Structure formats: structure tokens, C-alpha cells
Short mmCIF file of C-alpha atoms in Angstrom, two decimals:
data_model
loop_
_atom_site.label_atom_id
_atom_site.label_comp_id
_atom_site.label_asym_id
_atom_site.label_seq_id
_atom_site.Cartn_x
_atom_site.Cartn_y
_atom_site.Cartn_z
CA ILE E 20 86.20 40.36 121.84
CA ILE E 21 84.82 42.78 123.90
CA LEU E 22 88.23 44.41 124.40
CA THR E 23 88.65 44.61 120.73
CA HIS E 24 85.74 45.99 120.33
CA SER E 25 86.27 48.95 122.82
CA CYS E 26 88.84 49.95 121.80
CA PHE E 27 87.99 50.46 118.03
CA LEU E 28 84.78 51.90 118.92
CA LEU E 29 85.92 54.32 121.13
CA PRO E 30 87.79 56.76 118.71
CA ASP E 31 84.73 56.80 116.92
CA SER E 32 82.78 58.23 119.40
CA VAL E 33 85.59 60.41 121.49
CA PHE E 34 87.91 61.44 119.17
CA THR E 35 86.27 63.03 116.29
CA LEU E 36 87.64 66.17 115.29
CA LYS E 37 85.01 67.53 113.11
CA GLY E 38 82.15 65.16 112.11
CA ASP E 39 79.90 66.16 109.11
CA SER E 40 78.51 69.24 111.37
CA GLY E 41 81.50 70.52 110.33
CA SER E 42 81.55 70.35 106.74
CA ALA E 43 79.54 74.10 106.57
CA SER E 44 81.84 75.74 108.92
CA ARG E 45 85.09 74.47 106.42
CA ALA E 46 82.82 75.48 102.99
CA VAL E 47 84.56 78.61 101.16
CA ARG E 48 83.10 81.65 102.54
CA LEU E 49 83.00 84.53 100.17
CA ASP E 50 85.18 87.59 100.70
CA CYS E 51 83.03 90.79 101.99
CA VAL E 52 83.78 92.42 98.46
CA LYS E 53 82.43 89.55 96.64
CA ALA E 54 79.20 89.17 98.92
CA SER E 55 78.42 92.67 98.54
CA GLU E 56 78.69 92.85 95.27
CA GLN E 57 76.17 89.30 95.06
CA CYS E 58 74.13 91.17 97.42
CA LEU E 59 73.70 94.30 95.82
CA LYS E 60 72.52 92.25 92.77
CA GLU E 61 69.24 91.32 94.58
CA TYR E 62 66.57 93.66 95.07
CA SER E 63 65.75 92.50 98.47
CA CYS E 64 69.08 92.23 99.67
CA SER E 65 70.37 95.29 98.33
CA THR E 66 67.32 97.35 99.58
CA LYS E 67 67.87 96.07 103.28
CA TYR E 68 71.47 96.69 102.91
CA ARG E 69 71.16 100.29 101.94
CA THR E 70 68.78 100.42 104.71
CA MET E 71 71.51 99.10 107.28
CA ARG E 72 73.79 101.15 105.95
CA GLN E 73 71.95 104.16 106.23
CA CYS E 74 70.92 103.17 110.12
CA VAL E 75 74.11 102.53 110.75
CA ALA E 76 76.07 105.88 109.06
CA GLY E 77 77.78 108.07 111.78
CA ARG E 78 77.26 105.77 114.64
CA GLU E 79 78.14 103.02 116.87
CA SER E 80 75.19 100.85 115.81
CA ASN E 81 73.19 102.56 118.53
CA PHE E 82 70.06 102.47 116.78
CA SER E 83 68.42 104.62 119.76
CA ALA E 84 69.87 107.34 118.21
CA VAL E 85 67.24 106.53 115.27
CA HIS E 86 64.01 109.05 115.21
CA GLY E 87 60.80 107.03 115.36
CA ALA E 88 59.41 103.53 116.45
CA GLU E 89 58.78 102.80 113.01
CA ALA E 90 62.23 104.09 111.54
CA GLN E 91 64.09 102.14 114.39
CA GLY E 92 61.92 98.60 113.66
CA GLU E 93 63.00 99.18 109.50
CA CYS E 94 66.88 99.63 110.89
CA ARG E 95 66.16 95.97 113.23
CA SER E 96 64.38 94.18 109.91
CA ALA E 97 67.12 95.30 107.92
CA ILE E 98 69.50 93.77 110.20
CA ASP E 99 67.84 90.62 110.63
CA ALA E 100 67.52 90.28 107.07
CA MET E 101 71.34 90.66 106.52
CA LYS E 102 71.94 87.44 108.83
CA GLN E 103 70.03 85.15 105.90
CA SER E 104 72.39 87.10 102.83
CA PRO E 105 75.72 86.53 101.50
CA LEU E 106 77.15 89.22 103.70
CA TYR E 107 76.42 87.40 107.04
CA ASN E 108 80.04 85.94 107.77
CA CYS E 109 82.08 87.05 104.99
CA ARG E 110 85.47 87.62 106.12
CA CYS E 111 88.80 89.12 104.34
CA ARG E 112 92.25 88.18 103.10
CA ARG E 113 95.26 89.84 104.12
CA GLY E 114 96.83 91.30 101.47
CA MET E 115 93.90 90.72 99.01
CA LYS E 116 92.83 93.14 96.47
CA LYS E 117 90.79 95.71 97.96
CA GLU E 118 91.63 94.74 101.34
CA LYS E 119 90.48 98.18 102.97
CA ASN E 120 86.90 97.87 101.30
CA CYS E 121 86.72 94.49 102.41
CA LEU E 122 87.01 95.45 105.63
CA ARG E 123 85.37 98.52 105.65
CA ILE E 124 82.21 96.40 104.87
CA PHE E 125 83.09 93.42 107.34
CA TRP E 126 83.22 96.11 110.38
CA SER E 127 79.78 97.58 109.00
CA ILE E 128 77.93 94.21 109.20
CA TYR E 129 80.00 93.28 112.26
CA GLN E 130 79.03 96.30 114.54
CA SER E 131 75.37 96.25 113.16
CA LEU E 132 75.17 92.62 114.26
CA GLN E 133 76.91 93.13 117.32
CA GLY E 134 75.94 96.48 118.57
CA ASN E 135 78.94 97.14 120.14
CA ASP E 136 82.74 98.50 118.82
CA LEU E 137 84.76 95.58 120.53
CA LEU E 138 87.44 93.93 119.09
CA GLU E 139 86.36 90.09 120.11
CA TYR E 140 86.40 88.51 116.17
CA SER E 141 89.00 89.19 113.12
CA PRO E 142 87.78 89.75 109.93
CA TYR E 143 90.59 87.70 108.31
CA GLU E 144 89.91 84.28 106.94
CA PRO E 145 91.50 81.88 109.07
CA VAL E 146 95.05 80.36 108.03
CA ASN E 147 95.63 77.73 110.46
CA SER E 148 98.86 77.27 109.52
CA ARG E 149 101.73 75.47 111.28
CA LEU E 150 105.20 76.12 112.18
CA SER E 151 106.33 72.50 110.46
CA ASP E 152 105.16 73.74 107.16
CA ILE E 153 107.98 76.81 107.23
CA PHE E 154 110.42 74.81 108.77
CA ARG E 155 109.85 71.98 105.65
CA LEU E 156 110.72 74.53 103.50
CA ALA E 157 113.17 76.83 104.84
CA PRO E 158 116.87 75.87 105.14
CA ILE E 159 117.99 78.56 107.15
CA ILE E 160 116.51 77.16 110.29
CA ALA E 161 117.90 74.86 112.27
CA VAL E 162 116.81 72.59 114.68
CA GLU E 163 119.98 73.20 117.44
CA PRO E 164 119.70 75.04 120.52
CA ALA E 165 119.81 78.18 119.94
CA SER E 166 122.81 78.28 122.35
CA THR E 167 124.81 76.26 119.45
CA LYS E 168 123.68 78.20 116.30
CA GLU E 169 125.36 80.98 114.46
CA ASN E 170 124.04 84.32 114.08
CA ASN E 171 120.71 83.43 112.50
CA CYS E 172 119.49 87.00 112.16
CA LEU E 173 122.57 87.76 109.65
CA ASN E 174 122.05 84.31 107.73
CA ALA E 175 118.48 85.04 107.47
CA ALA E 176 119.32 88.85 105.94
CA LYS E 177 121.69 87.08 103.57
CA ALA E 178 118.93 84.42 102.48
CA CYS E 179 116.34 87.11 101.98
CA ASN E 180 119.08 88.91 99.56
CA LEU E 181 119.20 85.71 97.48
CA ASN E 182 115.44 85.21 97.12
CA ASP E 183 113.86 87.76 94.33
CA THR E 184 110.81 88.13 96.22
CA CYS E 185 112.07 88.82 99.64
CA LYS E 186 114.75 91.66 97.66
CA LYS E 187 112.42 93.19 96.39
CA TYR E 188 109.94 93.67 98.90
CA ARG E 189 112.95 94.52 101.43
CA SER E 190 114.42 97.30 99.17
CA ALA E 191 111.05 98.56 98.46
CA TYR E 192 111.03 99.36 102.43
CA ILE E 193 114.08 100.55 103.17
CA ASN E 194 113.99 103.21 100.62
CA PRO E 195 111.35 105.20 102.01
CA CYS E 196 112.00 104.09 105.82
CA THR E 197 115.56 105.75 105.81
CA SER E 198 115.14 108.58 103.07
CA ARG E 199 114.92 111.89 105.29
CA VAL E 200 112.03 114.13 104.09
CA SER E 201 112.92 117.34 106.11
CA THR E 202 115.12 118.52 108.89
CA SER E 203 112.96 118.09 111.52
CA GLU E 204 111.09 114.48 109.29
CA VAL E 205 113.27 111.49 109.35
CA CYS E 206 111.01 109.86 106.62
CA ASN E 207 107.87 109.41 105.22
CA LYS E 208 106.28 107.40 107.91
CA ARG E 209 103.22 106.77 105.98
CA LYS E 210 104.83 105.21 102.97
CA CYS E 211 107.13 103.49 105.19
CA HIS E 212 104.26 101.60 107.15
CA LYS E 213 102.77 100.65 103.82
CA ALA E 214 105.95 99.43 102.29
CA LEU E 215 106.39 97.22 105.19
CA ARG E 216 102.74 95.65 105.08
CA GLN E 217 103.45 94.93 101.44
CA PHE E 218 106.80 93.47 102.63
CA PHE E 219 104.96 90.71 105.37
CA ASP E 220 102.17 90.42 103.07
CA LYS E 221 103.83 89.39 100.02
CA VAL E 222 107.17 87.88 100.99
CA PRO E 223 106.98 84.04 101.99
CA THR E 224 107.67 83.25 105.88
CA LYS E 225 110.39 81.36 105.85
CA TYR E 226 112.33 84.52 104.53
CA SER E 227 110.14 87.16 106.79
CA TYR E 228 109.89 85.32 109.73
CA GLY E 229 113.46 84.43 109.46
CA MET E 230 114.52 87.98 109.86
CA LEU E 231 112.07 88.92 112.40
CA PHE E 232 111.99 85.94 114.72
CA CYS E 233 115.69 84.57 114.42
CA ALA E 234 116.97 83.38 117.73
CA CYS E 235 120.32 84.88 118.98
CA PRO E 236 123.46 82.27 120.05
CA THR E 237 124.11 83.32 123.95
CA GLY E 238 127.82 84.13 122.78
CA ASP E 239 126.56 87.27 120.32
CA GLN E 240 123.36 88.45 122.10
CA THR E 241 123.88 92.02 121.29
CA ALA E 242 125.11 92.70 117.80
CA CYS E 243 122.51 89.87 117.04
CA ALA E 244 119.57 91.33 118.80
CA GLU E 245 120.41 94.64 117.50
CA ARG E 246 120.29 92.90 113.64
CA ARG E 247 116.73 91.58 114.83
CA ARG E 248 115.51 95.12 116.29
CA GLN E 249 116.49 96.89 113.28
CA THR E 250 114.53 94.67 110.76
CA ILE E 251 111.83 97.14 110.72
CA VAL E 252 114.20 100.51 110.35
CA PRO E 253 112.82 101.22 113.85
CA VAL E 254 113.76 105.03 113.62
CA CYS E 255 111.04 105.83 110.84
CA SER E 256 108.39 102.98 111.35
CA TYR E 257 108.41 102.71 115.34
CA GLU E 258 110.43 105.47 117.28
CA ASP E 259 108.70 109.14 117.49
CA LYS E 260 109.87 111.94 119.26
CA ASP E 261 107.16 111.04 122.41
CA LYS E 262 105.31 108.62 123.36
CA THR E 263 101.69 108.80 123.72
CA ASN E 264 98.93 106.68 125.71
CA CYS E 265 98.64 103.13 124.82
CA LEU E 266 94.78 103.66 125.08
CA SER E 267 95.31 106.69 123.04
CA LEU E 268 97.15 105.11 120.43
CA GLN E 269 94.30 101.93 120.29
CA ASN E 270 91.67 104.57 120.17
CA THR E 271 93.67 105.92 116.70
CA CYS E 272 94.16 102.50 115.80
CA LYS E 273 90.64 101.57 116.03
CA THR E 274 89.36 104.27 113.38
CA ASN E 275 91.20 102.93 110.73
CA TYR E 276 90.21 100.02 109.11
CA ILE E 277 93.63 98.35 108.28
CA CYS E 278 95.17 98.90 111.69
CA ARG E 279 91.76 98.08 113.71
CA SER E 280 91.33 94.41 111.78
CA ARG E 281 95.19 94.14 112.37
CA LEU E 282 95.11 94.34 115.91
CA ALA E 283 91.51 92.51 116.41
CA ASP E 284 93.14 89.34 114.48
CA PHE E 285 96.43 89.87 116.99
CA ILE E 286 93.93 89.70 120.02
CA SER E 287 91.81 86.80 118.51
CA ASN E 288 95.40 84.58 117.35
CA CYS E 289 97.60 85.71 120.34
CA GLN E 290 95.23 85.24 123.30
CA PRO E 291 97.06 83.63 125.97
CA GLU E 292 95.96 80.72 128.30
CA VAL E 293 97.39 79.82 131.43
CA HIS E 294 96.38 76.20 131.57
CA SER E 295 97.39 75.56 128.34
CA ILE E 296 100.92 73.93 127.84
CA SER E 297 101.59 75.90 124.91
CA GLY E 298 100.28 78.97 126.43
CA CYS E 299 98.18 80.11 123.49
CA LEU E 300 94.49 80.07 123.73
CA ARG E 301 94.19 78.29 120.22
CA GLU E 302 97.20 76.54 120.52
CA ASN E 303 98.74 77.65 117.18
CA TYR E 304 101.74 79.68 116.98
CA ALA E 305 102.30 80.22 113.54
CA ASP E 306 98.76 81.90 113.54
CA CYS E 307 99.73 84.25 116.26
CA LEU E 308 103.07 85.02 114.72
CA LEU E 309 101.04 85.93 111.30
CA SER E 310 98.76 88.28 113.30
CA TYR E 311 101.72 89.60 115.36
CA SER E 312 103.78 90.45 111.75
CA GLY E 313 100.05 92.15 110.71
CA LEU E 314 100.61 94.72 113.06
CA ILE E 315 103.81 95.97 111.53
CA GLY E 316 103.29 98.70 109.00
CA THR E 317 100.23 100.28 111.39
CA VAL E 318 100.34 102.61 114.26
CA MET E 319 100.23 100.01 116.67
CA THR E 320 103.43 99.02 115.12
CA PRO E 321 105.47 96.36 117.83
CA ASN E 322 109.25 95.54 118.42
CA TYR E 323 111.76 94.62 120.31
CA VAL E 324 112.87 97.05 123.01
CA ARG E 325 116.44 97.18 123.87
CA SER E 326 117.29 94.99 125.92
CA PHE E 327 118.11 91.21 126.20
CA GLY E 328 115.89 88.07 125.18
CA ILE E 329 112.46 88.78 123.93
CA SER E 330 110.90 91.71 125.01
CA LEU E 331 108.22 93.59 122.75
CA SER E 332 106.40 96.60 123.06
CA PRO E 333 104.14 98.99 121.04
CA TRP E 334 105.81 102.64 121.03
CA CYS E 335 103.93 103.90 124.13
CA ASP E 336 103.29 104.11 127.82
CA CYS E 337 100.36 104.27 130.22
CA SER E 338 101.74 107.86 131.57
CA GLY E 339 98.93 110.04 132.21
CA SER E 340 95.91 107.34 132.25
CA GLY E 341 94.32 108.66 135.43
CA ASN E 342 91.58 106.27 136.31
CA SER E 343 91.84 104.21 132.75
CA LYS E 344 95.20 102.88 134.02
CA PRO E 345 94.13 99.19 134.25
CA ASP E 346 92.79 99.30 131.06
CA CYS E 347 95.80 100.88 129.58
CA ASP E 348 98.16 98.26 131.38
CA LYS E 349 96.13 95.43 129.57
CA VAL E 350 96.57 97.09 126.25
CA VAL E 351 100.44 97.27 127.26
CA GLU E 352 100.40 93.12 128.43
CA LEU E 353 99.21 92.21 125.36
CA PHE E 354 102.85 92.59 124.17
CA THR E 355 105.27 93.11 126.96
CA ASN E 356 103.44 89.72 128.96
CA ASN E 357 101.87 88.03 126.76
CA ARG E 358 103.14 84.19 127.12
CA CYS E 359 101.64 82.82 123.89
CA LEU E 360 103.40 85.51 121.74
CA ARG E 361 106.78 84.78 123.59
CA ASN E 362 106.62 81.02 123.28
CA ALA E 363 105.78 81.38 119.34
CA ILE E 364 108.76 83.78 118.60
CA GLN E 365 110.97 80.98 121.03
CA ALA E 366 109.32 78.16 119.51
CA PHE E 367 110.13 79.60 115.66
CA GLY E 368 113.78 80.44 116.81
CA ASN E 369 114.19 76.79 117.97
CA GLY E 370 113.19 75.04 115.12
CA THR E 371 109.85 73.90 116.96
CA ASP E 372 106.18 74.04 116.83
CA VAL E 373 103.39 73.94 119.28
CA GLY E 374 103.10 70.45 121.16
CA VAL E 375 99.05 70.04 119.75
CA TRP E 376 99.44 66.46 121.13
CA GLN E 377 101.16 66.86 123.67
CA PRO E 378 98.89 65.87 126.68
CA GLN E 379 98.45 67.09 130.57
CA PRO E 380 100.82 64.82 133.09
CA PRO E 381 98.83 61.69 133.74
CA ILE E 382 96.46 61.53 136.45
CA GLN E 383 97.36 58.18 138.64
CA PRO E 384 94.67 56.26 138.99
CA THR E 385 93.41 54.87 142.14
CA VAL E 386 93.54 51.28 143.00
CA ASP E 387 90.85 49.30 144.96
CA LEU E 388 93.22 47.38 147.36
CA SER E 389 90.09 44.83 147.53
CA ILE E 390 90.87 43.64 144.44
CA THR E 391 91.49 39.49 144.97
CA ARG E 392 94.63 38.26 143.57
CA LYS E 393 92.37 36.58 140.83
CA GLY E 394 91.04 39.68 139.67
CA LYS E 395 94.54 40.91 139.85
CA ALA E 396 95.17 38.00 137.40
CA GLN E 397 92.68 38.72 135.18
CA THR E 398 93.45 42.50 134.91
CA ASN E 399 96.83 41.84 134.20
CA ASN E 400 95.96 39.82 131.40
CA ALA E 401 93.27 41.83 130.11
CA LEU E 402 95.99 44.61 130.30
CA ASP E 403 98.43 42.29 128.29
CA ALA E 404 96.21 41.11 125.48
CA LEU E 405 95.50 45.20 124.88
CA THR E 406 99.25 45.70 125.33
CA ASP E 407 99.61 43.12 122.23
CA MET E 408 97.13 44.33 120.12
CA THR E 409 97.91 48.36 120.13
CA LYS E 410 101.90 47.49 120.32
CA LEU E 411 102.10 49.90 123.32
CA ASP E 412 103.70 50.54 126.93
CA LEU E 413 100.63 51.14 129.17
CA ASP E 414 103.44 51.94 131.62
CA GLY E 415 104.34 55.04 130.02
CA ASN E 416 102.43 57.77 128.28
CA SER E 417 100.60 55.34 126.02
CA LEU E 418 97.55 57.12 126.40
CA TYR E 419 98.41 60.05 124.79
CA HIS E 420 100.17 58.14 122.23
CA ILE E 421 96.70 57.04 121.32
CA CYS E 422 95.15 60.32 121.25
CA GLY E 423 97.98 61.35 119.02
CA THR E 424 97.90 58.56 116.83
CA LEU E 425 94.26 58.64 116.12
CA GLN E 426 93.98 62.50 115.98
CA ASN E 427 96.58 62.65 113.30
CA HIS E 428 95.04 59.70 111.37
CA GLN E 429 91.76 61.57 111.28
CA LEU E 430 93.16 64.75 110.47
CA ASP E 431 95.34 63.04 107.38
CA GLU E 432 92.01 61.35 106.49
CA SER E 433 89.89 64.76 106.39
CA ASN E 434 92.57 66.70 104.79
CA ASP E 435 92.00 69.26 107.01
CA SER E 436 94.11 71.89 109.38
CA ASN E 437 95.90 70.37 111.90
CA ALA E 438 94.88 73.05 114.31
CA ILE E 439 92.19 71.62 116.90
CA PRO E 440 89.50 74.41 117.76
CA ARG E 441 89.30 74.85 121.43
CA SER E 442 86.25 73.50 121.72
CA SER E 443 86.82 69.73 119.86
CA PRO E 444 86.34 66.84 121.50
CA ALA E 445 89.94 65.42 120.58
CA GLU E 446 91.66 68.40 122.45
CA ILE E 447 89.22 67.85 125.44
CA THR E 448 90.09 64.04 125.61
CA CYS E 449 93.91 64.79 125.58
CA SER E 450 93.70 67.50 127.94
CA HIS E 451 91.71 65.49 130.26
CA PRO E 452 93.16 61.78 129.98
CA SER E 453 91.06 60.18 132.92
CA VAL E 454 88.24 59.94 130.04
CA MET E 455 90.51 57.74 129.10
CA LEU E 456 91.26 55.81 131.72
CA LEU E 457 87.71 55.49 133.23
CA ALA E 458 86.59 54.13 129.26
CA LEU E 459 89.49 51.65 129.73
CA ALA E 460 88.74 50.48 133.48
CA PHE E 461 85.09 50.21 132.32
CA VAL E 462 85.85 47.86 129.61
CA LEU E 463 88.46 45.80 132.23
CA THR E 464 85.51 45.83 134.69
CA SER E 465 83.42 44.04 132.63
CA THR E 466 85.80 41.41 131.38
CA LEU E 467 86.20 40.32 135.14
CA LEU E 468 82.18 40.28 135.46
#
């Protein structure tokens, strides 16, 4: 009886992914355009909003430039009032109507509240999709190892031509990206970039990802990899006469609302984590690939370099960085040495997904040699009872199957996303199986006593 109660009470306390406290976070937030319109309809909110905009105009939200203690006090009062307004915590959607205006509002609020110019948070509403969702809809994606596949990049291009939406937006960027403007300009890069952004924003990912992240078979690396590299017409969208410094390129990106936002989204969703099995801090490959594709069509457009395998980089280097060389290297390594991004692309090409429920290697429990034969027998009987009840093999990785089964069950009941926040109890529990082992040990000890 004790064992039964322990087994069913444990999930409620340990494996809760999101309780009632998370209901507020799941509430639909207003986009910043609608939040701004709502705020302007209220006299008190609109007054404080206009004051805040005047305070940050032409500055990076540093109120020290505002002369007079009274003026500085008004600025800080306006900022505090914004925390209670619909504008606080508003977000934008990629490719939405008035996206640039939405992002402008977001960054004005963000910089005012944070008091810095860092790219720490994404202005976009989280999507929390999964690669498995794409695979269920994409017949062009096979699940065999890449070495036995056909030329998936060629197959993806054919599949795009058979889809009206993909064909329409692909043609829309091929034209400006391949039309020479003059003898000195190979194309109109601004129009090319805009058309590329529309392609990746409007076309279903099963087609756009199939062309951009296709896996190349072992026997046809050269032709396949080059077709994949040519997907975004790099001669126009990617390459330039000279390579600029990567820090300078990033600073240029930060002056544009679209580029700044896409870069912040990429940094947030493709943040690598050495202690994660997936290689990603957020444990979500689909969100990483979405944010990477969002950079295409900006001045920070990345692409495959001319080499085998997955090697990516923006069109820049760190020459002439001087004392800023370490900072420049960090910008480059976001692409060239990003385990999360590389694993995400490989996972898509192989038809797999991040193993959210896959645990760390099991921790071997320490056996107390002073246990008597009677104690061992009682322990074995208790384990047998638990095995019969849960239909699991405790000699294997059953503890982790419990984790995965219970997590999946709770996710299905809540109709929430499969992506687990890093701080969720479920992830901590599965990442550290010793918690479950200690809990079971406590229960078994209680039965012996």
C-alpha cells in the first residue's frame, strides 16, 4: 500500500511541468502594435508613454543625459508606469503585418526597462514547435541515414516546384536575386533580401527547410552541398566585394529593427549548452532552425561555406579587430562553432528530433554491504511488486521511461507545447535521475522498517 501511494503521489509533486502558476505565462499576449493602440486610448497610459518616448529619443535609454533632477524623476516615473500597461511584455510575430513598427515599439520599451543595448531577449512570440511536427507533414523527408538517401536537396527543390505557395515565393526571390542592375552591381541586394525574408516567412517549413537543411548522401557530397549552398542565391544575398569586420557587421545589424530582432531571436533560440545532450540550452531544434532562417535576408545573412559537412558563417571575418578580437570571435563562433545549430541541422536532415525525454547516463546506486539476507529478500519482493505494478524493467533504464511517460502524459493533458523550459521541474528531474533513485530508496527503506 505504501509503495502504491508513493508511486502515484511522486509524479504530482516532482513531475509537474506547469501548474496553475504557469497559466498566466500561457495567456495570449498582445502584440506591441495592438498594445500601443490600447495604451493610447487611455489618458494616463498615453501620457506616460509619450513622456517615456521623449526621454529615450536619440539615446540608448540613459536618463543621465536628461538635465535636471525633476526631469529625470518624470522619466523614471513614466518607465515604472509602463510596467503596469499593456505594453509591458508585449511581443511581435515574424512576418506579421506592421512587423517593423511592432519591433520599434518593443525595443523602445525594452531598452527603457533594461537600461542597456544588449541582445538578451527575443522580441518574437515563442513558437515552441517541434521538428516531429514537420516530419509528419513532409513526405520528402526520409528517416533513413543520410548515407543511403538520394539527393534530398534536389528532391526538395522538385517538391517546392510542385507546391503553389513555395513556387510562387521562390520565383519572387530568384528574379531580383539574379537580375543584374549595372556593370558594377550584380543585383539589387535590398530587394533580394526582402524577397528572401518573405520566402522563409510565408512558405511552409516542410518545403523551405527541405531546401535549406537537406542532408547530402556520402556518395554525392559535392553536387548536393553546392545545390544546398546555392539555395539563397549567395552571389547576391550573401557575398560582397570585401568581407567586413564581424563586429562592424553586427553593429550595422543592430541599427535595423528587423535585423536586430532576428539576431536576438537567433542568439536566444540557438544558444549552445555543453551540459545538454541536444547541445541546445532551450532543448528545441525547430525553434533554432526557425530563428536561423529568420536571419536570411538581413545584413547578417549566414550561409554554408565552400566545404563539406555543416560549416556556416556570415560574410565577415575578424581581421583588423585589434583589442576587440575576442569579442569578434564570439560573434563568428555563434555560427561556426555552434553545437546547437549544427545538431539541429543534422537532426532535420536525418529525420530525427531532440531527445527531450532522453536522460543522462544512469547513476549507479551505492550498495550497503551490511544489508542482511532478510533485508535483501524484502527489498527484492518490494521491487518485484513495483515492477509488476508499473510493467517496467528496473534492471534497464526504466526510471527514465517513467520520466518520459509521465511528462508526455501531462503534456497531452495540458495541450501545451512539448518544449520544456530549462527551469522546469520535469527537466531537472530527468537530467538528474538520482532524485528518483533517492525517492524509491526512501520508499523501500520504509517498507523494511
